[in-house]
XYZ file of C-alpha atoms in Angstrom:
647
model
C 39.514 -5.803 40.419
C 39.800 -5.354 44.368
C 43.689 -4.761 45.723
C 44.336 -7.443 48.194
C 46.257 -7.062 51.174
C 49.171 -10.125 52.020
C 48.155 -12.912 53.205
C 47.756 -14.109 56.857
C 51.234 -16.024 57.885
C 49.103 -17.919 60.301
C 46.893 -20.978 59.297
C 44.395 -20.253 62.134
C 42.506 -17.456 60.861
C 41.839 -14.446 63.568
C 38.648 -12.737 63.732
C 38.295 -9.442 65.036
C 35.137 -8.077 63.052
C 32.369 -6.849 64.256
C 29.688 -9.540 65.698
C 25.762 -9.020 64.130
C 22.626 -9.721 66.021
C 20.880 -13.279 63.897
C 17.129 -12.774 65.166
C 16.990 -8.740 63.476
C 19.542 -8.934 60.906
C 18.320 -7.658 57.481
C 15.739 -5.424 59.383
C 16.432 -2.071 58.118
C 18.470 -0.024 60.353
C 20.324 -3.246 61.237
C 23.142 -3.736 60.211
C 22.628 -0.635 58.202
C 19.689 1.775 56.497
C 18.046 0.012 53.510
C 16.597 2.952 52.067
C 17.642 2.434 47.956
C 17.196 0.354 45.351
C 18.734 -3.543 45.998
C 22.176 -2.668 43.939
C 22.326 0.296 46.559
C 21.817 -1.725 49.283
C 23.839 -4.683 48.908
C 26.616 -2.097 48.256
C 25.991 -0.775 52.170
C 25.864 -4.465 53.619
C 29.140 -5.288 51.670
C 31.237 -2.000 53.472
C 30.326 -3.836 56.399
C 31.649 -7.391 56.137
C 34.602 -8.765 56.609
C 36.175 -9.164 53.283
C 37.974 -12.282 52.514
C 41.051 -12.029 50.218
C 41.669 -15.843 50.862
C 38.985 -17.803 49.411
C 39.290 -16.690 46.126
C 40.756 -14.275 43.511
C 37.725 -13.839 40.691
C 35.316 -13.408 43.318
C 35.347 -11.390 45.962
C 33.883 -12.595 48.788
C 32.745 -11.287 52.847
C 31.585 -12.822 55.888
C 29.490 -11.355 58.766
C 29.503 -13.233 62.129
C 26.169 -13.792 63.511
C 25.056 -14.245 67.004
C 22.136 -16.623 67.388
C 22.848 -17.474 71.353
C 25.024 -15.197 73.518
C 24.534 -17.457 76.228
C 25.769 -19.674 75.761
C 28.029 -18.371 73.128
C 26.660 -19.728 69.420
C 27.801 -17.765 66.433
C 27.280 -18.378 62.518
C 28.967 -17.056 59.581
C 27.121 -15.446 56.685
C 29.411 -15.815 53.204
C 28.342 -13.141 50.418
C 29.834 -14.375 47.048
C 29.805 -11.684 44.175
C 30.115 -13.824 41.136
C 31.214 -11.512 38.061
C 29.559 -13.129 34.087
C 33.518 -13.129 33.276
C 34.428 -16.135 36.361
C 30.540 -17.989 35.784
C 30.943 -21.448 34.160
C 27.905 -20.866 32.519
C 26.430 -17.475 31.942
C 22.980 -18.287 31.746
C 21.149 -19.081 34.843
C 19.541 -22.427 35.165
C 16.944 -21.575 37.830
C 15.877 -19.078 35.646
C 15.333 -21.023 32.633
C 12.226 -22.056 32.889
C 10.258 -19.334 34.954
C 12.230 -16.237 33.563
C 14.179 -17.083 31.089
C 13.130 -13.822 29.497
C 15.152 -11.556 31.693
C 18.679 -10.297 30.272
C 21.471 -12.038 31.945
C 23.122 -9.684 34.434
C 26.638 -8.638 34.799
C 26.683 -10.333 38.608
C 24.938 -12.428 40.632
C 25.596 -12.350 44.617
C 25.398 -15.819 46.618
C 24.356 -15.289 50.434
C 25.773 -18.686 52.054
C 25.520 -20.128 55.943
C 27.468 -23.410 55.444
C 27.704 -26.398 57.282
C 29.967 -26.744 59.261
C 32.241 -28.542 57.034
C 31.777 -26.256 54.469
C 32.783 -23.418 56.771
C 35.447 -24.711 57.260
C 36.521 -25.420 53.835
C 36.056 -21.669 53.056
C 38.297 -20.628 55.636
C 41.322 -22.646 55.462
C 41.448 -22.222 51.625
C 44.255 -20.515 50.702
C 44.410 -17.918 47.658
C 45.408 -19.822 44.541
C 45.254 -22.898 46.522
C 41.597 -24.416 44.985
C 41.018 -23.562 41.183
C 37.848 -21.467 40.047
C 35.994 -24.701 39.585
C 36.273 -26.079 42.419
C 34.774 -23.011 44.135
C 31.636 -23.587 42.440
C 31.480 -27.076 43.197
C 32.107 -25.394 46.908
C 28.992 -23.170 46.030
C 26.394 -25.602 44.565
C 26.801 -28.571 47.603
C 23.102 -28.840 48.645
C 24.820 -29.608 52.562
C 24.594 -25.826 53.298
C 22.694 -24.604 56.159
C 21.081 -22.067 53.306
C 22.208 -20.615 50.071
C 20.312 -18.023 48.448
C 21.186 -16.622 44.918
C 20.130 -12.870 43.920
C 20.757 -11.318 40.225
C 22.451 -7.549 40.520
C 18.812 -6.842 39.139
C 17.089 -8.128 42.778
C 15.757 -11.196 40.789
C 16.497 -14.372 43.388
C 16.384 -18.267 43.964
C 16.322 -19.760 46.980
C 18.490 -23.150 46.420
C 18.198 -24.610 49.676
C 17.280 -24.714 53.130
C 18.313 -27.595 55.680
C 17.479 -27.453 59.427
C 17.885 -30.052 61.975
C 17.344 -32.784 60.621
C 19.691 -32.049 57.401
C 22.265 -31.880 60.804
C 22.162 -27.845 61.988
C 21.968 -26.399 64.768
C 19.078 -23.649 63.483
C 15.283 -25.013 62.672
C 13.834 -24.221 59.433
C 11.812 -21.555 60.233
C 14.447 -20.197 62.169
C 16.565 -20.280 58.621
C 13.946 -18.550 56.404
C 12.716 -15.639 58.925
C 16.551 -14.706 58.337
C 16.319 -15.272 54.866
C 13.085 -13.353 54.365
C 14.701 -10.695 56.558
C 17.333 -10.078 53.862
C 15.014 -10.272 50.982
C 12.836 -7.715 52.688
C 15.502 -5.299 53.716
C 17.749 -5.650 50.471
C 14.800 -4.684 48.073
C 14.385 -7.936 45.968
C 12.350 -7.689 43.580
C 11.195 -11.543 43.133
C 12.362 -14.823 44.251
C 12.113 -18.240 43.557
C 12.411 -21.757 45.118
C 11.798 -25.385 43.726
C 10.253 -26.760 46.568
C 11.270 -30.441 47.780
C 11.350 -30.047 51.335
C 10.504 -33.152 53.500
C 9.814 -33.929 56.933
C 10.894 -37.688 58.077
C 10.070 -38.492 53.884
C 6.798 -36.521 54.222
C 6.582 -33.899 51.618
C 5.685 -30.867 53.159
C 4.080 -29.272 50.088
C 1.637 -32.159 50.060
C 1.516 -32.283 53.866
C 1.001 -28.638 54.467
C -1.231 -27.906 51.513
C -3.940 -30.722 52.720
C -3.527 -29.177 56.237
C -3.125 -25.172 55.855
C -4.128 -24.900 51.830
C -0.671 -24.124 50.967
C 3.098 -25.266 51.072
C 5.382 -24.851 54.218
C 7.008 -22.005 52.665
C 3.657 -20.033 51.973
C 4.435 -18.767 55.819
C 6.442 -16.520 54.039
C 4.977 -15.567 51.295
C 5.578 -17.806 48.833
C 2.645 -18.827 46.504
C 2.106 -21.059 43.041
C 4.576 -20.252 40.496
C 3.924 -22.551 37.415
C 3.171 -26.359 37.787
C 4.795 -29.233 36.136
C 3.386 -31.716 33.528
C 0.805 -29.433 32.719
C 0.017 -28.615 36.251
C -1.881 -24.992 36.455
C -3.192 -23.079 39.164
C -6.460 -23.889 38.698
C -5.779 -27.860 38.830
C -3.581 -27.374 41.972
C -5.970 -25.498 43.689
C -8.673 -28.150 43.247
C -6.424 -31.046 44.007
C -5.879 -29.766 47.437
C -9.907 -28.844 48.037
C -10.531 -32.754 46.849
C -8.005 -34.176 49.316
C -8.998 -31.564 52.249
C -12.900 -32.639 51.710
C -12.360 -35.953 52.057
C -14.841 -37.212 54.625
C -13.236 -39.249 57.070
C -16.222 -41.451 57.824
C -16.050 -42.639 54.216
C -11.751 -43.944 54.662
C -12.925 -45.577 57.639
C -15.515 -47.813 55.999
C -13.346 -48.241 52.705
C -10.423 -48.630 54.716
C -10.799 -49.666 58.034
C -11.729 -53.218 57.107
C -8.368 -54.299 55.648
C -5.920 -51.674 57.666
C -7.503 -51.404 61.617
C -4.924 -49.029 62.773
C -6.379 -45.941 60.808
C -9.708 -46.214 62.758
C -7.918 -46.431 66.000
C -5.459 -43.212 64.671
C -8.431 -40.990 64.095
C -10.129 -42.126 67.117
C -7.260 -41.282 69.284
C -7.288 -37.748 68.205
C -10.796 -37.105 67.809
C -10.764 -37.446 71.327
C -8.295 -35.408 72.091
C -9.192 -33.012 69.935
C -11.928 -30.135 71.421
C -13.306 -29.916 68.342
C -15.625 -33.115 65.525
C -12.907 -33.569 63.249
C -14.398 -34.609 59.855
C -12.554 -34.339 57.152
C -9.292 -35.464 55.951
C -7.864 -31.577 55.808
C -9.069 -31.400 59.497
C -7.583 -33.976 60.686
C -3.688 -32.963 59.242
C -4.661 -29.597 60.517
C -5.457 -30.220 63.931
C -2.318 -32.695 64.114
C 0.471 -30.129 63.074
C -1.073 -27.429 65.460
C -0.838 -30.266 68.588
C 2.400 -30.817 67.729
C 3.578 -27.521 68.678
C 2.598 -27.456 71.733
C 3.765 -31.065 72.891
C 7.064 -31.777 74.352
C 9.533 -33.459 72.459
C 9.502 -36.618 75.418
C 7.013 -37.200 78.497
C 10.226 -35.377 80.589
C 12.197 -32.417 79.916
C 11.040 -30.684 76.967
C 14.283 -30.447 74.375
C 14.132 -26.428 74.014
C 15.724 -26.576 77.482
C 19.176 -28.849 75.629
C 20.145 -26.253 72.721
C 22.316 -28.164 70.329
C 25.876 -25.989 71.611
C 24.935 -26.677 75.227
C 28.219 -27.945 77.051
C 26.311 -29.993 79.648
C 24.879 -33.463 78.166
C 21.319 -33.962 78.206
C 21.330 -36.352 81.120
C 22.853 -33.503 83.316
C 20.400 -31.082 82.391
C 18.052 -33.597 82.638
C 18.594 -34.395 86.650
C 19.265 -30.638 87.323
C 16.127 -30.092 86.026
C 14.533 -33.008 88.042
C 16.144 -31.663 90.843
C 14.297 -28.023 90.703
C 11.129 -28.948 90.176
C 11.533 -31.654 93.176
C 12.288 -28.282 95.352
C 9.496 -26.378 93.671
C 7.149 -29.083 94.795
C 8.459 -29.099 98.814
C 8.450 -25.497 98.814
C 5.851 -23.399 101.330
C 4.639 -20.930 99.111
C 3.465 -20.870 95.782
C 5.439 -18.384 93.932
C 9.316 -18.989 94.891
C 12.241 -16.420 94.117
C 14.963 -17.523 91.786
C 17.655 -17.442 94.641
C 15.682 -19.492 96.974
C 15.149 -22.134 93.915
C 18.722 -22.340 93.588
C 19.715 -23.120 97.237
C 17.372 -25.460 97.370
C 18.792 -27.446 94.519
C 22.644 -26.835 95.408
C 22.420 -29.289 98.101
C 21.965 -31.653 95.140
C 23.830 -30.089 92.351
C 27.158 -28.905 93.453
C 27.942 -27.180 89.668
C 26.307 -23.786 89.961
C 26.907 -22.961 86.274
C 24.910 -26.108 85.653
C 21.430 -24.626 88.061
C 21.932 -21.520 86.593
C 21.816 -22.606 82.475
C 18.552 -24.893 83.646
C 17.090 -21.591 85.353
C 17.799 -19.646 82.835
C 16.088 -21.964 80.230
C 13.172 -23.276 82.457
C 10.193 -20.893 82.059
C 7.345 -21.973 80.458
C 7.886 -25.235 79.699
C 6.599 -28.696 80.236
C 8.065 -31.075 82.781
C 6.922 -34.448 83.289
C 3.195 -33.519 84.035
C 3.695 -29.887 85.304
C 4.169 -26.804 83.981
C 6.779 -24.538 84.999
C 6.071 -20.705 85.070
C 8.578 -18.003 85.430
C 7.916 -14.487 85.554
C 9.070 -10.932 87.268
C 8.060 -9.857 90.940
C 6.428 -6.802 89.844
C 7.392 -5.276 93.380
C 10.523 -7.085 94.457
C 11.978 -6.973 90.711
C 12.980 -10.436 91.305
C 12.642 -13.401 89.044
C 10.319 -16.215 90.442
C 9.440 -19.794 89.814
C 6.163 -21.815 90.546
C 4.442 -25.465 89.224
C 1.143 -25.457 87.474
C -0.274 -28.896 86.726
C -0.865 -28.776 82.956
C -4.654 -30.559 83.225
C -5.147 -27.252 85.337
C -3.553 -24.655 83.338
C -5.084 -25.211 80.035
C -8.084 -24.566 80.211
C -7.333 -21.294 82.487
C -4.960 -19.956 79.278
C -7.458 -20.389 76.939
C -10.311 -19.908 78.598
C -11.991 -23.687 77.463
C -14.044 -25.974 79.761
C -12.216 -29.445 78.931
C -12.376 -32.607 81.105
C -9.210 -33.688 82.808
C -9.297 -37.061 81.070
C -8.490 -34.958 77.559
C -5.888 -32.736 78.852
C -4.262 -36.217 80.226
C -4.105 -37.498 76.811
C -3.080 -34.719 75.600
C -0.071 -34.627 77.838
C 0.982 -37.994 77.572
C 1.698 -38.016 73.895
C 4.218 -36.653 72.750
C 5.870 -35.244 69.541
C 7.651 -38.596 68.426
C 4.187 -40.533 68.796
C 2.806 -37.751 67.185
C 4.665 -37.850 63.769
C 4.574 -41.684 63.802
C 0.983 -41.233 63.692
C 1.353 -38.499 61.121
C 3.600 -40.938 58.549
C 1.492 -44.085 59.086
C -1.668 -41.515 57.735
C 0.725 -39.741 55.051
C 2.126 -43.177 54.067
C -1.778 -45.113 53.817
C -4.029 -42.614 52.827
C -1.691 -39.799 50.695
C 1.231 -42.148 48.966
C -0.531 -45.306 49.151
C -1.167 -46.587 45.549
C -2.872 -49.989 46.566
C -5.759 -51.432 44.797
C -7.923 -50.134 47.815
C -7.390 -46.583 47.090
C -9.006 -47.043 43.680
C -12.511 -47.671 45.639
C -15.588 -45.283 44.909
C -14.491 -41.531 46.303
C -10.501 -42.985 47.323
C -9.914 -43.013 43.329
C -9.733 -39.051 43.638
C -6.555 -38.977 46.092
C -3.802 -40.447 44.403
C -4.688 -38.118 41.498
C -4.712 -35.317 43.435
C -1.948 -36.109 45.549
C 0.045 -36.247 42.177
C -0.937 -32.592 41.141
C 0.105 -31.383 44.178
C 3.596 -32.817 44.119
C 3.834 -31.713 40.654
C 3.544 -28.161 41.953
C 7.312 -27.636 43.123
C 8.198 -24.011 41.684
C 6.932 -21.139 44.276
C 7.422 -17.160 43.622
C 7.112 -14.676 46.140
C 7.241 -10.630 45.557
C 8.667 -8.595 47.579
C 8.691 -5.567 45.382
C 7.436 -6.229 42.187
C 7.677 -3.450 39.166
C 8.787 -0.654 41.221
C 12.571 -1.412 42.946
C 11.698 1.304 45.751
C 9.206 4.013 46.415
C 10.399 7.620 45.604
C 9.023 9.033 49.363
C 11.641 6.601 51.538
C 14.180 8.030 49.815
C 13.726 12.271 50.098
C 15.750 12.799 47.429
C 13.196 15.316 45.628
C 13.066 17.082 48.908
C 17.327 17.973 48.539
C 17.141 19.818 45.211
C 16.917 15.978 43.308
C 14.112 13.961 41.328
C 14.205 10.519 40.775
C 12.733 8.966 37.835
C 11.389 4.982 36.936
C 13.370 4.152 33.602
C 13.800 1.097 31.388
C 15.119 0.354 27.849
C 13.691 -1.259 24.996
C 16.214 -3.254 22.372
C 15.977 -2.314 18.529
C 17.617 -4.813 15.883
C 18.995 -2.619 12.936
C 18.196 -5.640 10.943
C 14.603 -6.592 11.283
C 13.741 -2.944 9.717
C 13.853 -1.104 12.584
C 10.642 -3.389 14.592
C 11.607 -3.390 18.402
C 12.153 -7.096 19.483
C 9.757 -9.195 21.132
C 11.530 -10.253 23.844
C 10.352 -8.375 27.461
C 11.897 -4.982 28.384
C 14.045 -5.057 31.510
C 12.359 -4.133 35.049
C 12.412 -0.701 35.649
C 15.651 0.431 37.244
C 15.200 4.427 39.635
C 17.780 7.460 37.717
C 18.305 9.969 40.635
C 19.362 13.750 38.635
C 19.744 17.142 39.792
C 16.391 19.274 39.512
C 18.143 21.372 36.473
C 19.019 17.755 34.571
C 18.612 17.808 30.712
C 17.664 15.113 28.840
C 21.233 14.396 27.444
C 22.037 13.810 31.521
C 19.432 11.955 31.567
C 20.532 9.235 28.778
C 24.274 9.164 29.614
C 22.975 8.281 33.014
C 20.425 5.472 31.652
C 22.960 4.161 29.479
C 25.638 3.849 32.695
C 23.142 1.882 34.480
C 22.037 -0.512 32.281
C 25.540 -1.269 30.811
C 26.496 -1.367 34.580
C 23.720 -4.165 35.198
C 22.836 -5.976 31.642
C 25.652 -8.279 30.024
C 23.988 -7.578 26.683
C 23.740 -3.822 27.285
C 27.675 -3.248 27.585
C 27.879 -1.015 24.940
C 23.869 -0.044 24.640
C 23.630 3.470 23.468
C 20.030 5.474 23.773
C 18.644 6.821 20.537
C 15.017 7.698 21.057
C 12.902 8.151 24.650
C 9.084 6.897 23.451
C 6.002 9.284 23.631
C 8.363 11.634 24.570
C 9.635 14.530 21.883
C 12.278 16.758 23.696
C 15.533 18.074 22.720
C 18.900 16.903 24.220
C 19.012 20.431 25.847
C 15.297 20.905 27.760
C 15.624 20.192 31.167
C 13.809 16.804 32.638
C 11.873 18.559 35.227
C 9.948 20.546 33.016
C 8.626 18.205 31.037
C 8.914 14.696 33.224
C 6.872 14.553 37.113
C 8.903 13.010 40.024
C 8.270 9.190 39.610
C 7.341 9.267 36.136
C 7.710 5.640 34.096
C 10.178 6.450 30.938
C 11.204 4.068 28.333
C 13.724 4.745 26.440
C 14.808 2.952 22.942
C 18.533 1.556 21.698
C 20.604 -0.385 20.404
C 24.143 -1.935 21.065
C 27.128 0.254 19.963
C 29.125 -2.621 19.024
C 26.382 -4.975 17.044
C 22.783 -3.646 15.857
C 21.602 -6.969 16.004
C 19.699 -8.543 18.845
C 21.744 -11.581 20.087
C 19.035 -14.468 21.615
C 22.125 -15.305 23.976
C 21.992 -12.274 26.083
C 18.265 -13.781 27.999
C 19.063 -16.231 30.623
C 16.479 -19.190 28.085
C 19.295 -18.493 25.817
C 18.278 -20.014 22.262
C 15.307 -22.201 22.656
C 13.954 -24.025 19.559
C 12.494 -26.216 21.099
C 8.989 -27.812 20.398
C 6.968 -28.958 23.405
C 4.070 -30.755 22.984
C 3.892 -33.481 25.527
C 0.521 -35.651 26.057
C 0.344 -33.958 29.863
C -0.177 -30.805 27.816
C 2.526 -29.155 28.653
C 3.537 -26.876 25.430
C 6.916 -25.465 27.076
C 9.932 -26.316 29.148
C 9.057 -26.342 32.553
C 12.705 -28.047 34.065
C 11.595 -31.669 34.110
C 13.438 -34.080 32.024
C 12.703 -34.379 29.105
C 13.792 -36.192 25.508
C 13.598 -35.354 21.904
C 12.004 -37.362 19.231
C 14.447 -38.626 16.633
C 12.024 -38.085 13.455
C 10.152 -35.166 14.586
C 12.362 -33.346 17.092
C 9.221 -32.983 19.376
C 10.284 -32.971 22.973
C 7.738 -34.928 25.273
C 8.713 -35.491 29.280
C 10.311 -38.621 29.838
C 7.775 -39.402 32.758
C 4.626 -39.012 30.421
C 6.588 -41.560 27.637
C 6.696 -44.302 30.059
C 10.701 -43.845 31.003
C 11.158 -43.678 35.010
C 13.420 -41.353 36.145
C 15.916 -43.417 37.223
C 16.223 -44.993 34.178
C 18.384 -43.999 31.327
C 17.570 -42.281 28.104
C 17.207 -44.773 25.176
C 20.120 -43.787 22.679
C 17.056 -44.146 20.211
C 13.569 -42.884 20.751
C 10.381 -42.089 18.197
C 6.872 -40.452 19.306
C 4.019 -42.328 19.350
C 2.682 -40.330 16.332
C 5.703 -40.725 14.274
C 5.996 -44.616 15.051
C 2.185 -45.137 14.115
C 3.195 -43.667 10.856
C 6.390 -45.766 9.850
C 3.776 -48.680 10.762
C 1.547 -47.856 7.963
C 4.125 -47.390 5.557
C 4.349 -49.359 2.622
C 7.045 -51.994 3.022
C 9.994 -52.268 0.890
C 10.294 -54.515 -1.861
């Protein structure tokens, strides 16, 4: 256990650590060289954190402070839990459960946290002693964290949440997961997971997304199908998306149109806008989420200029902005330089602070109907300013012929008209169980849509068997040889037969060149006893296809990056204990009439005759209803029905 130092007299903590760049930290080189395996890396981006000896005693903990603005001044912190197995409430991991519950549990687990900032502040005034162990995990799983990302000591991860603006921070969504994918890149996971139930104004984004784009909002990073629910496969998810996407929209205007006549007027609003025939549904979604991005947020001052720590209110910055492109407009030439901007707009705005933030934030953006450019005097050096109509510039930036009426409409919608437009579609066409979307071709969507939204559990890989490649790392090159090793659990008691269960990923064993093979083990057995609760006291007895003595050196018989498995047991008990793999004991039978034949994390009850577990979704109980103290399977009620009765 860490020594702690005594603690701070003063309530107000004082921070005097070092301040990290937000946009490239996890890169490697920044904050440090991420050039080993993930338990060697999260070691280096530990020694650099501010360690906190107040939060809690049974897990240590660190903050970095992260600079997303420096003008002006915005800062985050980054939390870094290390939960030890001996403080964990539970030792098996429930997000593993269902997708790997065959990997060993691991001695530590590492929660990466940017709180809200409630919970921030929570963290910091807590004294040492003050809040018991429990309450620190109930600290840990609040969903009202900016993000919180779990990783295993094995670089096995879940991503539990993610909320941007609209869950009330100050960073967008994408802005949360480039960081996150950062540090999943630079640390060296090996896989991570996420249950995804993201929404945009109640618009699931998986459904949204995966009409539009052919896969969920997180599939910008990476993320693909993991396992479906309710029987769901890859297969069935794949098609569900191609029937929705194909959906002519010709055909929901003449089912449709009759009884709802705001769709036709929807579709015909942006077919004109559009440059392109939009025809089917999967277009149509497509084309919408691309406008969006380039619309302003209101018909005035686009809302990049307001950032969410700006210490001017949005009317200020609103008239200051007025106020420069008013001077733009009178002025003689074209192109005019910063300074000459600002004196023009002093005789209006007397706070200079004020011109300067709305100078520094006003280039490229849309104001009212002009655009306002900023760029660099490639002569002078000096910064300059000029209006662009946007009917004008558009079609010189991407080099289309479009009629001015077009670019008009374009230009007068805006992102809030946009995304009503977007729900009224979602709500009608995708979520929309009425009678009239059980017509001809229509019967197809609500099926699909449910497929789709049954499809919540996403996997990416970042490095998948191999936890690093041998030529980042040099080490052959300094009289060293590194090796790819795993371990394979015998049970004394089942007559020496080596268990079913999967071997653990395979972990890199750096030696010395003139290593023997009894090196070799102790250092196999350090490492997994160091990683694996279950391997504590695992001792190697046996490396397969391999017949060496203890005493023959490793490089004479082994090449640089060779895959070695070696065979054990535990010290302590020859039998194989179920309880060491995060599914724990599982004897449960699964046979649900989705077709679903194992757990996959949706509720679920237990026949009372049978012991058959069948989801409580496919047996008719709503979720938000509870479970019936008593409950029999269809099968096993049909047969009490045909018994005999009793005299």
């Amino acid at each position: 256990m860490m020594s702690y130092l005594d603690l701070i007299s003063s309530k107000k903590r004082k921070r005097e650590e070092r301040v990290f760049r937000f946009k490239i930290f996890g890169e490697n080189g920044y904050p440090v060289e991420f050039d080993g395996s993930f338990q060697q890396n999260i070691k280096k981006l530990l020694e650099l954190g501010h360690f906190e000896r107040n939060i809690c005693s049974i897990m240590p903990s660190w903050s970095f402070k992260l600079e997303v603005i420096r003008q002006p001044s915005f800062h985050i912190l980054l939390f870094v839990f290390e939960e030890p197995i001996e403080a964990s409430p539970e030792h098996h991991c429930k997000h593993c459960h269902s997708g790997w519950g065959q990997n060993m549990i691991c001695n530590r687990k590492y929660h990466f946290v940017l709180p809200s900032k409630d919970m921030e502040a929570a963290f910091l005034n807590c004294q040492d002693g003050a809040i018991s162990t429990k309450d620190n995990f109930n600290l840990l799983q609040l969903q009202g964290h900016i993000m919180h990302g779990i990783f295993h000591s094995n670089g096995f991860g879940h991503l539990l949440c993610v909320n941007g603006m609209e869950g009330g921070s100050n960073l967008a969504g994408c802005q949360i997961m480039e960081f996150w994918d950062r540090l999943c890149t630079g640390l060296r996971a090996r896989k991570v997971s996420l249950n995804d139930i993201s929404q945009k104004r109640s618009m699931e984004l998986r459904l949204l997304h995966g009409v539009a784009f052919s896969e969920p909002w997180f599939g910008r990073w990476g993320y693909k199908f993991g396992r479906g629910s309710f029987g769901v496969t890859q297969p069935m998810h794949q098609k569900a998306i191609e029937t929705i996407q194909g959906m002519p929209l010709c055909i929901l205007v003449h089912y449709l149109g009759n009884s709802n006549h705001h769709i036709p007027v929807i579709l015909s609003r942006y077919q004109t806008v559009s440059d392109h025939s939009l025809v089917t549904l999967g277009d149509l979604f497509r084309f919408m989420l691309e406008l969006k991005t380039h619309l302003p947020e209101e018909n005035c001052v686009d809302s990049h200029i307001v950032k969410p720590t700006c210490r001017w209110s949005p009317k200020r910055v609103e008239m200051a902005t007025r106020v420069i492109v008013e001077a733009l407009k009178r002025a003689e030439f074209r192109w005019v330089s910063r300074q000459d901007v600002r004196d023009a707009a002093r005789a209006y705005i007397g706070d200079t602070g004020l011109l300067d933030f709305v100078l520094k934030s006003l280039g490229n953006h849309v104001v009212g109907n002009y655009l306002v450019r900023r760029c660099l005097n490639p002569v002078t050096k000096v910064l300059e300013y000029c209006l662009e109509d946007v009917s004008n510039v558009y079609p010189e930036q991407q080099g289309l012929v479009i009629n001015n009426s077009k670019m008009k409409g374009r230009y007068r919608m805006t992102r809030p008209q946009l995304m009503k437009d977007m729900l009224y579609l979602y709500r009608c066409i995708l979520k929309d169980q009425k009678p009239t979307m059980n017509q001809g071709i229509l019967s197809a969507i609500p099926a699909a849509t449910g497929i789709i939204l049954d499809t919540k559990y996403l996997v990416k890989e970042y490095n998948g068997e191999l936890p690093w490649k041998i030529h980042h790392t040099g080490h052959e090159e300094a009289g060293r040889m590194t090796l790819y090793c795993t371990v394979f659990l015998r049970d004394k008691q089942e007559s020496n037969e080596v268990m079913k269960k999967a071997m653990p990923p395979l972990e890199c064993i750096t030696l010395k060149n003139n290593a023997t093979f009894n090196e070799l083990k102790l250092e196999v057995e350090r490492k997994f006893r160091e990683l694996y609760w279950g391997l504590k006291s695992f001792v190697v007895e046996s490396i397969m296809n391999l017949n060496v003595k203890g005493t023959d050196l490793v490089s004479e018989l082994v090449e640089v990056g060779q895959k070695i498995v070696f065979e054990g047991s535990n010290a302590e008990s020859g039998t194989i204990n179920e309880l060491i793999y995060e599914c724990g004991v599982n004897n449960r039978v699964v046979d649900c009439a989705c077709g679903a034949k194992e757990d996959d994390g949706e509720r679920m009850i237990s026949c009372d005759i049978c012991e058959v577990w069948q989801h409580s979704r496919c047996v008719q109980i709503p979720n938000n209803q509870e479970m019936p103290p008593i409950f029999l399977c269809s099968r096993c009620e049909k047969e009490i029905m045909i018994l005999p009765s009793m005299p």
